[in-house]
Short mmCIF file of C-alpha atoms and ligand atoms in Angstrom, two decimals:
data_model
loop_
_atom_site.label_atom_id
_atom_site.label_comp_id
_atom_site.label_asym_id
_atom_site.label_seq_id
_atom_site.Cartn_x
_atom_site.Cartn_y
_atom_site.Cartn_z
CA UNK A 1 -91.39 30.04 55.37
CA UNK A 2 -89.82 31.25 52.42
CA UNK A 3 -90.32 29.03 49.41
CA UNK A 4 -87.25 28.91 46.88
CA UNK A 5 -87.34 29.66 43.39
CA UNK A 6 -84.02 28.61 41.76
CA UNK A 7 -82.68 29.79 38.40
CA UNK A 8 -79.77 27.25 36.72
CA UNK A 9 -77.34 28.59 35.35
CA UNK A 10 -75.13 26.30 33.38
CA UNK A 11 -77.11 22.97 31.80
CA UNK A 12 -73.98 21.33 31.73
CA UNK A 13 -72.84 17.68 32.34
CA UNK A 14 -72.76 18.69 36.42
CA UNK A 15 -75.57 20.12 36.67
CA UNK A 16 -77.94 17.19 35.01
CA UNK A 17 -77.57 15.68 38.56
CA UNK A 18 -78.97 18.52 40.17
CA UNK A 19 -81.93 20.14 38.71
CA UNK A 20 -83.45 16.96 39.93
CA UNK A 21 -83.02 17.13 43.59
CA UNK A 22 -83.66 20.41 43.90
CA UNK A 23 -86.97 20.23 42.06
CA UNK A 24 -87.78 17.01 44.40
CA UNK A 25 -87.03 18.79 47.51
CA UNK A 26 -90.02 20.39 49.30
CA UNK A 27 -88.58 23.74 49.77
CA UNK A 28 -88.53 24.28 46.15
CA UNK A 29 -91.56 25.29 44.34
CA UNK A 30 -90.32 26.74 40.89
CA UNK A 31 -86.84 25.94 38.95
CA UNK A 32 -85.90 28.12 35.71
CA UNK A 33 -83.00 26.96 33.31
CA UNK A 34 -80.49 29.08 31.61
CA UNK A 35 -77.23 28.17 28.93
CA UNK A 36 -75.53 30.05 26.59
CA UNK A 37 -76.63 27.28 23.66
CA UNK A 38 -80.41 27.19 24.36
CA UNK A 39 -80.41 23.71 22.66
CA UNK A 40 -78.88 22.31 26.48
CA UNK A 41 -81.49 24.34 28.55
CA UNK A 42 -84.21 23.98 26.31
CA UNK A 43 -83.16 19.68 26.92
CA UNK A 44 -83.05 20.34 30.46
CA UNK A 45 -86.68 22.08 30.45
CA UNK A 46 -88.02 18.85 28.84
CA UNK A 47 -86.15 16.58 30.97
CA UNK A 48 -86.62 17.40 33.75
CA UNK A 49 -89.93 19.24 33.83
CA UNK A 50 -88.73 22.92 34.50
CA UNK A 51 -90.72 26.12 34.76
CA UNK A 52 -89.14 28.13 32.65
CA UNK A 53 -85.79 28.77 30.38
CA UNK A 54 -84.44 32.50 30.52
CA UNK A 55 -82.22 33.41 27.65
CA UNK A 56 -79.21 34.68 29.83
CA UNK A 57 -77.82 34.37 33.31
CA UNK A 58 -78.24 38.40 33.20
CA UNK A 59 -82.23 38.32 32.37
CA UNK A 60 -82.43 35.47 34.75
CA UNK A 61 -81.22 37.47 37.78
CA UNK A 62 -82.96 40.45 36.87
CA UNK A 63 -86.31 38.41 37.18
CA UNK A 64 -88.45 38.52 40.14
CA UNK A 65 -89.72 35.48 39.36
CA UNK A 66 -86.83 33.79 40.83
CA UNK A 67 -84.85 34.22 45.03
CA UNK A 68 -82.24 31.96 44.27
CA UNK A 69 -79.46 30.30 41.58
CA UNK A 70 -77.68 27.53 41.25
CA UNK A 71 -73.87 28.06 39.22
CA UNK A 72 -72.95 25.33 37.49
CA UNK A 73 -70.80 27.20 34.91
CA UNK A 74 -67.33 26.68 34.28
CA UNK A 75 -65.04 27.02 37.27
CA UNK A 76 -63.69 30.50 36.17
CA UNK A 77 -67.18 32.28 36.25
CA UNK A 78 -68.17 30.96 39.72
CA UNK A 79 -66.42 34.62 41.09
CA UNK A 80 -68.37 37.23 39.10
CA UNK A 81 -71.74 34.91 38.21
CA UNK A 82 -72.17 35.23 42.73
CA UNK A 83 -71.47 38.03 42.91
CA UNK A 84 -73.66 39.52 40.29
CA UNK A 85 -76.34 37.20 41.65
CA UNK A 86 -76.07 38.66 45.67
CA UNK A 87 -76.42 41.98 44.15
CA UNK A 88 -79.49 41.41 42.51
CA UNK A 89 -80.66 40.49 45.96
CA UNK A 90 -80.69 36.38 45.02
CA UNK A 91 -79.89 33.61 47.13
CA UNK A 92 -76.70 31.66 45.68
CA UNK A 93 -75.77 27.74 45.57
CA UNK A 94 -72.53 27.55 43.79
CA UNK A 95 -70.67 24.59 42.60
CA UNK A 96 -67.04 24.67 43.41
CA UNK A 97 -64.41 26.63 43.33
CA UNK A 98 -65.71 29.37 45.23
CA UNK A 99 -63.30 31.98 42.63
CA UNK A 100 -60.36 32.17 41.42
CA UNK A 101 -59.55 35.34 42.63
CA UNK A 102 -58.96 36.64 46.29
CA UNK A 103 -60.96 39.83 46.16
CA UNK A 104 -63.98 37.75 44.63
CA UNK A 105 -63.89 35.57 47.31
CA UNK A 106 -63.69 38.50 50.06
CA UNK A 107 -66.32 40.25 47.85
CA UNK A 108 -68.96 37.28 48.03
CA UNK A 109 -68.12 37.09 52.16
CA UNK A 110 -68.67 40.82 52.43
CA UNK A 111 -72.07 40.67 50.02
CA UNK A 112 -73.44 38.06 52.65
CA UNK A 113 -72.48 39.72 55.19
CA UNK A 114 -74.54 42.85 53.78
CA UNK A 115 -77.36 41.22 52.20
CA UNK A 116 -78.12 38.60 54.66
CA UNK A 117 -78.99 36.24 51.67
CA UNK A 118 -77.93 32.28 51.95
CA UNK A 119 -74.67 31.60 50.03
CA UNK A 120 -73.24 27.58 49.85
CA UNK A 121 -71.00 26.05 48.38
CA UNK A 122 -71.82 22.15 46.66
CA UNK A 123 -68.47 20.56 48.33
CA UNK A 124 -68.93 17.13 47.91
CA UNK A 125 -65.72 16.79 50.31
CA UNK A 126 -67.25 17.44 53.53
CA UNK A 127 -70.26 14.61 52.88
CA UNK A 128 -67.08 11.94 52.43
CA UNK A 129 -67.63 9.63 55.29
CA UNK A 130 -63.94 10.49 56.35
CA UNK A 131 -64.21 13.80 56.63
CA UNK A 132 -67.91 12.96 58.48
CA UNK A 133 -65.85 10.60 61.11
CA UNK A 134 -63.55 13.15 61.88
CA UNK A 135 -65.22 15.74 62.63
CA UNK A 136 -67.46 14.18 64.59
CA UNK A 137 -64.47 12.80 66.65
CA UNK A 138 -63.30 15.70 66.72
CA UNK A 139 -66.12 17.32 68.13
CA UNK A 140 -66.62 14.86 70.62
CA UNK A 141 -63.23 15.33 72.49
CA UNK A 142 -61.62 12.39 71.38
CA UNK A 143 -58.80 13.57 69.22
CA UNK A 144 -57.81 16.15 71.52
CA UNK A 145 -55.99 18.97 69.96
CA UNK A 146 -55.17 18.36 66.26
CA UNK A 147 -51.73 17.97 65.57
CA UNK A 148 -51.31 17.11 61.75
CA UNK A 149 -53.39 16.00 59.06
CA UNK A 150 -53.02 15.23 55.38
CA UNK A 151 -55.83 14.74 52.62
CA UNK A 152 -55.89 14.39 49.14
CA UNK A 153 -57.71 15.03 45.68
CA UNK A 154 -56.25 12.33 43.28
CA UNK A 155 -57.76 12.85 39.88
CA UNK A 156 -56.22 11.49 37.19
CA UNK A 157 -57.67 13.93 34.51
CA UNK A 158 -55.98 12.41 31.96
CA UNK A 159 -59.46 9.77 31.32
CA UNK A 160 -61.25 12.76 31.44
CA UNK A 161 -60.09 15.22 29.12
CA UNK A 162 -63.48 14.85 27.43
CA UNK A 163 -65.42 16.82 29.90
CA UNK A 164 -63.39 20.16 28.84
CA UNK A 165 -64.16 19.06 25.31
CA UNK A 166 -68.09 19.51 25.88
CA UNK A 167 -68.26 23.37 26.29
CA UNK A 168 -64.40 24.73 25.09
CA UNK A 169 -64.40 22.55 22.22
CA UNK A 170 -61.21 23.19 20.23
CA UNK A 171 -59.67 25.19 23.15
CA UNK A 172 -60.22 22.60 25.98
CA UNK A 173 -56.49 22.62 26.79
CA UNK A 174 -56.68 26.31 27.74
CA UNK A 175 -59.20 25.25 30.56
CA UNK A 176 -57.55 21.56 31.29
CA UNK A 177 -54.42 23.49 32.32
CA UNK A 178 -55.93 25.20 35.62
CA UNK A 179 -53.21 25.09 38.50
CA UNK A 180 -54.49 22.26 40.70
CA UNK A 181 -54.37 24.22 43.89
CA UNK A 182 -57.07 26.51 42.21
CA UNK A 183 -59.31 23.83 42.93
CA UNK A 184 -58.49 22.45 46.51
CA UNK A 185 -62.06 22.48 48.40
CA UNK A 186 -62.35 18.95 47.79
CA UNK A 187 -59.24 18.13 50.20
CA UNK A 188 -58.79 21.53 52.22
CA UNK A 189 -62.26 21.23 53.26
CA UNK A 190 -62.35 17.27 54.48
CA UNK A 191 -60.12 18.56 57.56
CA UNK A 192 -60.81 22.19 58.18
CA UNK A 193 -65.02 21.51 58.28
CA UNK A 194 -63.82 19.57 61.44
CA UNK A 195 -61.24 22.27 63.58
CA UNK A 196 -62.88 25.11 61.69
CA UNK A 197 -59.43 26.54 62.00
CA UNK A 198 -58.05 28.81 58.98
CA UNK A 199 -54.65 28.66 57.33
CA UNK A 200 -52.13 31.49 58.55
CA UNK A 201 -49.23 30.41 55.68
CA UNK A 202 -48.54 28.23 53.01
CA UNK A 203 -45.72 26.52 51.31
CA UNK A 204 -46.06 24.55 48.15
CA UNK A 205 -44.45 22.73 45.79
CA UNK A 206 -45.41 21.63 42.17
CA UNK A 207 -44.99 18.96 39.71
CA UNK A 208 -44.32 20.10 36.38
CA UNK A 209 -46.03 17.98 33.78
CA UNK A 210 -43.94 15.89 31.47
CA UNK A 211 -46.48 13.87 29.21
CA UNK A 212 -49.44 16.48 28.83
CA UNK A 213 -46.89 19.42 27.73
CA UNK A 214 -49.49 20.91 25.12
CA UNK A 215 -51.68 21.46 28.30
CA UNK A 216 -49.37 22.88 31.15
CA UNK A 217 -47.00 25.38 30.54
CA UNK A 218 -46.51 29.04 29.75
CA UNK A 219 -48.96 29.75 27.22
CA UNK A 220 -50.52 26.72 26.87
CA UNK A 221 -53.37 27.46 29.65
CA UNK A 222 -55.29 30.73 30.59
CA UNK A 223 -52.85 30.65 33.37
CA UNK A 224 -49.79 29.98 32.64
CA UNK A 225 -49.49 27.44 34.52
CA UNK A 226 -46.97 24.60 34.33
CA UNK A 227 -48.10 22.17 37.09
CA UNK A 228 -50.48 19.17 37.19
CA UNK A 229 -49.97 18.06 40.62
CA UNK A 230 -49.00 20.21 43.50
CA UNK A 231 -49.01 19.86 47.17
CA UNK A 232 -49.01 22.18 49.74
CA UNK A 233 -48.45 22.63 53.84
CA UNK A 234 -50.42 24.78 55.87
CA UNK A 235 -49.74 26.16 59.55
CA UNK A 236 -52.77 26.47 60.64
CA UNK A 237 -54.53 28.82 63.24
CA UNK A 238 -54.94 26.50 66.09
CA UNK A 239 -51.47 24.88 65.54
CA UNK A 240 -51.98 22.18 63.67
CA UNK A 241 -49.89 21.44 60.00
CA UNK A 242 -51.89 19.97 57.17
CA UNK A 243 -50.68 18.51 53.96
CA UNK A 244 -52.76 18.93 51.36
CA UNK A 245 -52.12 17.20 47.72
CA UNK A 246 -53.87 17.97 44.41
CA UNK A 247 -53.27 15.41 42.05
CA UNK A 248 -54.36 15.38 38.37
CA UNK A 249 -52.21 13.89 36.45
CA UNK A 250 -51.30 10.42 38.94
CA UNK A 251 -51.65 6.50 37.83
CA UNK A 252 -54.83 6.30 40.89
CA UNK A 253 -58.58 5.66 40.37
CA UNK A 254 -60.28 5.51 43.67
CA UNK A 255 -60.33 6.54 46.52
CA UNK A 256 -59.98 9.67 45.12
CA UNK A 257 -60.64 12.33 47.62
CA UNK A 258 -59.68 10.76 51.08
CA UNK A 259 -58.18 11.91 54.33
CA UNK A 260 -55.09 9.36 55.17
CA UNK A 261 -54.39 11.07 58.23
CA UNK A 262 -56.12 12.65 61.19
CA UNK A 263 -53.68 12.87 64.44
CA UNK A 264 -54.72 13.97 67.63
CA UNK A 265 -53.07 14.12 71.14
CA UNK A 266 -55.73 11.82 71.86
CA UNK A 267 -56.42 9.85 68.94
CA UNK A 268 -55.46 9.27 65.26
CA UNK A 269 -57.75 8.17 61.99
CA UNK A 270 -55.61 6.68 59.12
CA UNK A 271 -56.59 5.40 55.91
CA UNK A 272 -55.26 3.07 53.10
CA UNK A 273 -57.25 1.87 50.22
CA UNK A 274 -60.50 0.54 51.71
CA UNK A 275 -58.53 0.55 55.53
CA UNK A 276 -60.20 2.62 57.81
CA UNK A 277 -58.73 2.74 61.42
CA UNK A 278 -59.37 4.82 64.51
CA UNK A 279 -56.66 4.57 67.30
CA UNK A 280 -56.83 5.53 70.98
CA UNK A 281 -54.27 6.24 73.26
CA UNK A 282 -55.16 5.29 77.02
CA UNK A 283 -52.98 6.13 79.89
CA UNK A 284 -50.87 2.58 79.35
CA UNK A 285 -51.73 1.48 75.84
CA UNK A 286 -53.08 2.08 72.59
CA UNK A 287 -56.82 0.61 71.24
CA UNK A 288 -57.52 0.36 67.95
CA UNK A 289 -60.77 0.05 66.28
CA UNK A 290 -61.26 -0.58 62.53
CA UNK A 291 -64.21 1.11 61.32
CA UNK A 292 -63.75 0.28 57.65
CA UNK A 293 -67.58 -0.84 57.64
CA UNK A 294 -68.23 2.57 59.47
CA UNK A 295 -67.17 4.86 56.51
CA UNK A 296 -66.69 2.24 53.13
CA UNK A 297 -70.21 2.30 51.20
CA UNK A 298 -72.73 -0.57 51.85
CA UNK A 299 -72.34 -1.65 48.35
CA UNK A 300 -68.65 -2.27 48.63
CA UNK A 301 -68.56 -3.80 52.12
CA UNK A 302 -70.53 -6.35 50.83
CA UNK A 303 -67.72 -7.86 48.91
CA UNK A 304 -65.18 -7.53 51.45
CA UNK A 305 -63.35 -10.76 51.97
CA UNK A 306 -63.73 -11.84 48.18
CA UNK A 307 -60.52 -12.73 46.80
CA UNK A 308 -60.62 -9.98 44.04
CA UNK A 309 -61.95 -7.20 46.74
CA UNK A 310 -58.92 -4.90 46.50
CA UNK A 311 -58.45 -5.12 42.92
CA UNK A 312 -62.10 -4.18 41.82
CA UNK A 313 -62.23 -1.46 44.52
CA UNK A 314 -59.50 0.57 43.23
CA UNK A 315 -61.53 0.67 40.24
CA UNK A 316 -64.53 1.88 42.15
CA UNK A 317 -66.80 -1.03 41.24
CA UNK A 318 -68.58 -1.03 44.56
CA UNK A 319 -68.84 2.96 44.98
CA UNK A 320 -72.31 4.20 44.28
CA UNK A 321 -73.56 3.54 47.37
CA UNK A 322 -74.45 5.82 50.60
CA UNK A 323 -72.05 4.58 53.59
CA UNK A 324 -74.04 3.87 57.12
CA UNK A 325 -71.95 6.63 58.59
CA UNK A 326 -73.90 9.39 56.32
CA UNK A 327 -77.12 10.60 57.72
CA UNK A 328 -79.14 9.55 54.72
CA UNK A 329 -82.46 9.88 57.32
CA UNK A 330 -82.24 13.53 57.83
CA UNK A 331 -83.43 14.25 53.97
CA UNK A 332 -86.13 14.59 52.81
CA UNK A 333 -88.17 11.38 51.42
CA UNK A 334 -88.62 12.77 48.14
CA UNK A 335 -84.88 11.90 47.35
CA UNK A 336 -85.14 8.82 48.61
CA UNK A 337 -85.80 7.11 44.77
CA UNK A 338 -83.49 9.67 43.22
CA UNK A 339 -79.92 9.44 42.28
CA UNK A 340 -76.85 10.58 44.03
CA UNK A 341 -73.47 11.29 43.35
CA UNK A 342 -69.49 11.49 44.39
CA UNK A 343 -70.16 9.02 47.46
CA UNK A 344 -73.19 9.74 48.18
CA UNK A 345 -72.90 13.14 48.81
CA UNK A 346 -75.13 15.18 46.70
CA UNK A 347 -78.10 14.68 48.23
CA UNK A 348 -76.10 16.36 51.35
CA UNK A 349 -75.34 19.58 49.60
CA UNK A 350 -78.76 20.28 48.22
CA UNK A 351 -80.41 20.06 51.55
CA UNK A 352 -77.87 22.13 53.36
CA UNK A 353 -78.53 24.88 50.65
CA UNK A 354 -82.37 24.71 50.97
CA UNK A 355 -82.85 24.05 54.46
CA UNK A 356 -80.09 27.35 55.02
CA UNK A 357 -82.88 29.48 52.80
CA UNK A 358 -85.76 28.33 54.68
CA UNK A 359 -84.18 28.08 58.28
CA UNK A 360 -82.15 31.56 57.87
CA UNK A 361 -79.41 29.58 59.15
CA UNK A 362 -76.21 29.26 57.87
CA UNK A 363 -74.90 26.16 55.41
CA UNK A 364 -71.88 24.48 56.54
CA UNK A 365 -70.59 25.23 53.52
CA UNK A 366 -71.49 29.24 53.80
CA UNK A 367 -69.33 32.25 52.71
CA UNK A 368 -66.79 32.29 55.64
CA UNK A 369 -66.05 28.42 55.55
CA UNK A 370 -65.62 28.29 51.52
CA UNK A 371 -63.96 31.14 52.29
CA UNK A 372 -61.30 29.03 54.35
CA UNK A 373 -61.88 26.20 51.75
CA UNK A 374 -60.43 27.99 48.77
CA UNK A 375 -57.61 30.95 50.16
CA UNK A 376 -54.91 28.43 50.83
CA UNK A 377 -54.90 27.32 47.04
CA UNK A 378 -54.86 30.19 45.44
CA UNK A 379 -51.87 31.90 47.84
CA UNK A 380 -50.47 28.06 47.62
CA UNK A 381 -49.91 28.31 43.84
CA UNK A 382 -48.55 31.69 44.33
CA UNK A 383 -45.93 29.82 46.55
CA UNK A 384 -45.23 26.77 44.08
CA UNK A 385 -44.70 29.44 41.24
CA UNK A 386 -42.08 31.23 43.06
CA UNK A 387 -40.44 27.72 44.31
CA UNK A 388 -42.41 27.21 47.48
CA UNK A 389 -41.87 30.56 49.46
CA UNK A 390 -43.90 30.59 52.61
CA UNK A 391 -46.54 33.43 51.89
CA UNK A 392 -49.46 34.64 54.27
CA UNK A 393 -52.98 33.55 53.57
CA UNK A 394 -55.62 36.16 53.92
CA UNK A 395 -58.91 35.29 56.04
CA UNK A 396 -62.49 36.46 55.75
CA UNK A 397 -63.12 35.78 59.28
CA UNK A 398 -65.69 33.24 61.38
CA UNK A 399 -69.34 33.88 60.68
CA UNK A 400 -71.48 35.87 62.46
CA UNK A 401 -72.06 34.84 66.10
CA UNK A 402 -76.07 35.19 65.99
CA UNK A 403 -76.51 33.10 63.32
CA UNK A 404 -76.20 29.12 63.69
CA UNK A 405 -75.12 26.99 61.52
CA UNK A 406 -77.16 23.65 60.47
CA UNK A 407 -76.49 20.94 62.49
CA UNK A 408 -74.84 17.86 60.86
CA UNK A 409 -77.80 15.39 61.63
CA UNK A 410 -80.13 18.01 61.57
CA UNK A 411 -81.68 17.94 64.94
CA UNK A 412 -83.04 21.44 65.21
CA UNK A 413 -86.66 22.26 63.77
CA UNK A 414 -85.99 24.55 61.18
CA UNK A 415 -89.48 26.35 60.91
CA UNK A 416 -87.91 28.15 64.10
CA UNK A 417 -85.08 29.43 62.82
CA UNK A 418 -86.55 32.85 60.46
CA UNK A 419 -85.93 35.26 62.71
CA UNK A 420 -82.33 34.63 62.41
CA UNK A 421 -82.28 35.94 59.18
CA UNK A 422 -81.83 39.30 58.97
CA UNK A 423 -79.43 42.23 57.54
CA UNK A 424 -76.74 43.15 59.09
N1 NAD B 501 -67.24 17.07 42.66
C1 NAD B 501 -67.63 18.28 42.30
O1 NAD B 501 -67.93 19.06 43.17
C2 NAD B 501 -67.69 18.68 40.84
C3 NAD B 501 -67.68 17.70 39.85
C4 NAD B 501 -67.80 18.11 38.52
C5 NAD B 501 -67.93 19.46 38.19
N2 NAD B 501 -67.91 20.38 39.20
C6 NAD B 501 -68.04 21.83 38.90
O2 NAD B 501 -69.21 22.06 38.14
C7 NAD B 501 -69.00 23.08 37.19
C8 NAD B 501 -69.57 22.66 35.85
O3 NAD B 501 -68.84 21.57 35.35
P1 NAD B 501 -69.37 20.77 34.09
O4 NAD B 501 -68.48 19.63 33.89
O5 NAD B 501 -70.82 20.56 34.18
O6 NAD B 501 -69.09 21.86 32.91
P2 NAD B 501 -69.85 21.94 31.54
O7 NAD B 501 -68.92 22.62 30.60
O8 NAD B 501 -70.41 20.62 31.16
O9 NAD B 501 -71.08 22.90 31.86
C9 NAD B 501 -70.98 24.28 31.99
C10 NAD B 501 -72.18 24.90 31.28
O10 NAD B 501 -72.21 26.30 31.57
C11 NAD B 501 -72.67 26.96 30.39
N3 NAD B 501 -72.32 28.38 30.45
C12 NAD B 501 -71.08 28.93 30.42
N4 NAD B 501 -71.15 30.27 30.48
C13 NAD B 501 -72.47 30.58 30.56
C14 NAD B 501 -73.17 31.80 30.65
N5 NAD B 501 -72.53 32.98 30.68
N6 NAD B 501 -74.50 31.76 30.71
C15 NAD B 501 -75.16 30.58 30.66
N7 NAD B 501 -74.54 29.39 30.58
C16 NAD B 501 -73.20 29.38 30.53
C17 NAD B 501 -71.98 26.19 29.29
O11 NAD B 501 -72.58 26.42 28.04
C18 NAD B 501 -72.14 24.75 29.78
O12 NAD B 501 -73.30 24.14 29.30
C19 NAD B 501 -67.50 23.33 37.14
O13 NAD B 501 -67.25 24.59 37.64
C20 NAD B 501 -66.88 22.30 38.03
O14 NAD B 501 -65.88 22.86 38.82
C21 NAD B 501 -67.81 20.02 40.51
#
């Protein structure tokens, strides 16, 4: 079994909830830091124990002292920082977006392809207990063919300006102003990790921002971009239409990434607020089922019933917690003590990432399915910027047949899976 030996790149405000797990987990037997101000790796190496701080991500590649990194840069660097990474023959765990261009995201698919080395992507969307529910209904026959589905990212950045602050200083606004639909993996991927279907074209529409003007607009943003919320519709590859919205700039707190609709010709999942509900159709009737307790986190469920339940969970008061329909007993027990994050999902990502190195299998989140994750934003902002023209989105194609991919509740034993890995 190949042991992993990550590199950090990026000592960030992200990435302080990471170098812990993935020093806990037992795959992991050396972790390196790098930033471009030593004072945050050199904080990071103290913190959190670490083996050893390379001056650059360049150096830190080049080393042979390391088979793997970890990108927790800024969003525009994901692209080039993977793909430098592959080529120096490293394994990659990248923090979304996937790029922010189309030929880096074909480039990282075709560098898998090549190299056979792991590639994942840390999308805390497909660990949400919605997007867990309906995929495993889905799997299981019981929505039938998908019809239409809708999910959402509503983050109201406004609270949050702060966190572009920390590394662009002065010229956070330049950042601040990304087009939302650059950054859709938290929604796009809550419905397509279930149908595994990929987008054929895209429409979208956006909302130009009237309050934050000294942050979208020409000029005001690397990209020109004038839009804080845009949504967009997909026709999708096995028929289905999904509606996906990318809110930053909205008067909403929590839920913030959440499907509110999952229709089958079988059955349908809807949600509103803390309102989870599963309905069958049966040859003369409808059942439903609320599985609210299902998919809301322990903590929260607690209070349900309490006359200030709605109000306080809009705020997120009760969010921190795991929810029972997560598999928290397929990780390992060294996380058990540790913190998690973004409902209980980061936990999720790090063990897909290491048990993909080790098994040779594939992540859920590997090349091909980020792939699928990120496309139908980028073409989708094309679309909004030229007033919602329906445009073709490009595909990188499924992944390889011979190679399986991990297994949401992780039944397989993964010391049998190294001969899978191997170059293509
Ligand atoms: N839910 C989620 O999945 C989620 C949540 C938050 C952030 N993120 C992602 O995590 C990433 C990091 O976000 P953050 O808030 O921690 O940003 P941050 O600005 O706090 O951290 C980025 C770090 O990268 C360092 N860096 C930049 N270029 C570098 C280089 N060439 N070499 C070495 N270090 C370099 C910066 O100095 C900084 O310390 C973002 O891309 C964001 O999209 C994802």
């Amino acid at each position: 079994m190949e042991k992993i030996r990550i590199g950090f790149v990026g000592c960030g405000q992200f990435c302080r909830a990471f170098v812990p797990l993935f020093s806990a987990h037992p795959a992991v037997e050396y972790v390196a830091v790098c930033d471009k101000f030593r004072e945050r790796a050199e904080n990071f190496y103290e913190r959190f124990g670490c083996d050893e701080i390379f001056d650059s991500f360049d150096e830190m590649i080049a080393s042979d002292r390391i088979n793997a990194v970890a990108i927790f840069t800024q969003r525009d660097l994901h692209g080039t920082m993977a793909i430098a990474a592959l080529k120096a023959g490293k394994h990659v765990y990248s923090a979304v977006p996937m790029a922010l261009k189309v030929d880096e995201i074909l480039e990282i698919v075709r560098l898998v392809k090549e190299t056979g080395l792991t590639y994942s992507m840390g999308e805390t969307g497909i660990y949400r207990p919605a997007s867990i529910f309906c995929r495993k209904k889905y799997a299981a026959g019981e929505i039938g063919n998908l019809v239409y589905a809708e999910a959402q990212y509503n983050h109201d950045m406004s609270r949050l300006y702060h966190v572009f602050q920390y590394t662009e200083g002065d010229a956070w606004r330049k950042m601040a102003g990304l087009p939302p639909l650059f950054y859709p993996t938290h929604s796009t991927s809550m419905v397509l990790s279930a149908t595994k279907a990929h987008a054929l074209r895209v429409a979208a529409f956006g909302y130009e921002e009237k309050q934050d003007t000294d942050i979208f607009g020409e000029g005001k943003n690397y990209w020109d971009n004038p839009f804080s919320n845009t949504s967009m519709l997909l026709k999708m590859s096995d028929g289905s239409v999904v509606r996906i919205s990318e809110n930053r700039r909205i008067a909403w707190h929590t839920p913030e990434t959440y499907i509110t609709g999952f229709h089958g010709d079988k059955a349908s999942y809807e949600c509103s607020l803390m309102q989870h509900s599963f309905i069958k159709k049966d040859d003369k009737s409808v059942i439903y089922e609320d599985v609210s307790d299902l998919l809301n986190p322990i903590e929260l469920t607690k209070h349900k019933g309490e006359e200030n339940f709605l109000s306080e969970a809009v705020k997120g008061t009760w969010g921190g917690t795991e929810a029972p329909i997560q598999a928290v007993s397929r990780l390992p027990e060294e996380f058990a003590p540790l913190h998690t994050g973004h409902a209980g999902t980061h936990k999720f990502m790090v063990d897909d990432f290491c048990q993909a190195v080790v098994s040779g299998y594939l992540s859920p989140t590997n090349a091909w399915q980020a792939a699928r994750y990120n496309l139908p934003g980028l073409i989708g902002h094309e679309s909004a910027m030229r007033g919602g023209v329906c445009l073709a989105v490009p595909d990188a194609g499924d992944p390889p047949a011979h190679i399986p991919v991990l297994s949401e509740d992780r039944t397989e034993n993964p010391d049998n899976y190294s001969r899978f890995r191997k170059k293509e």
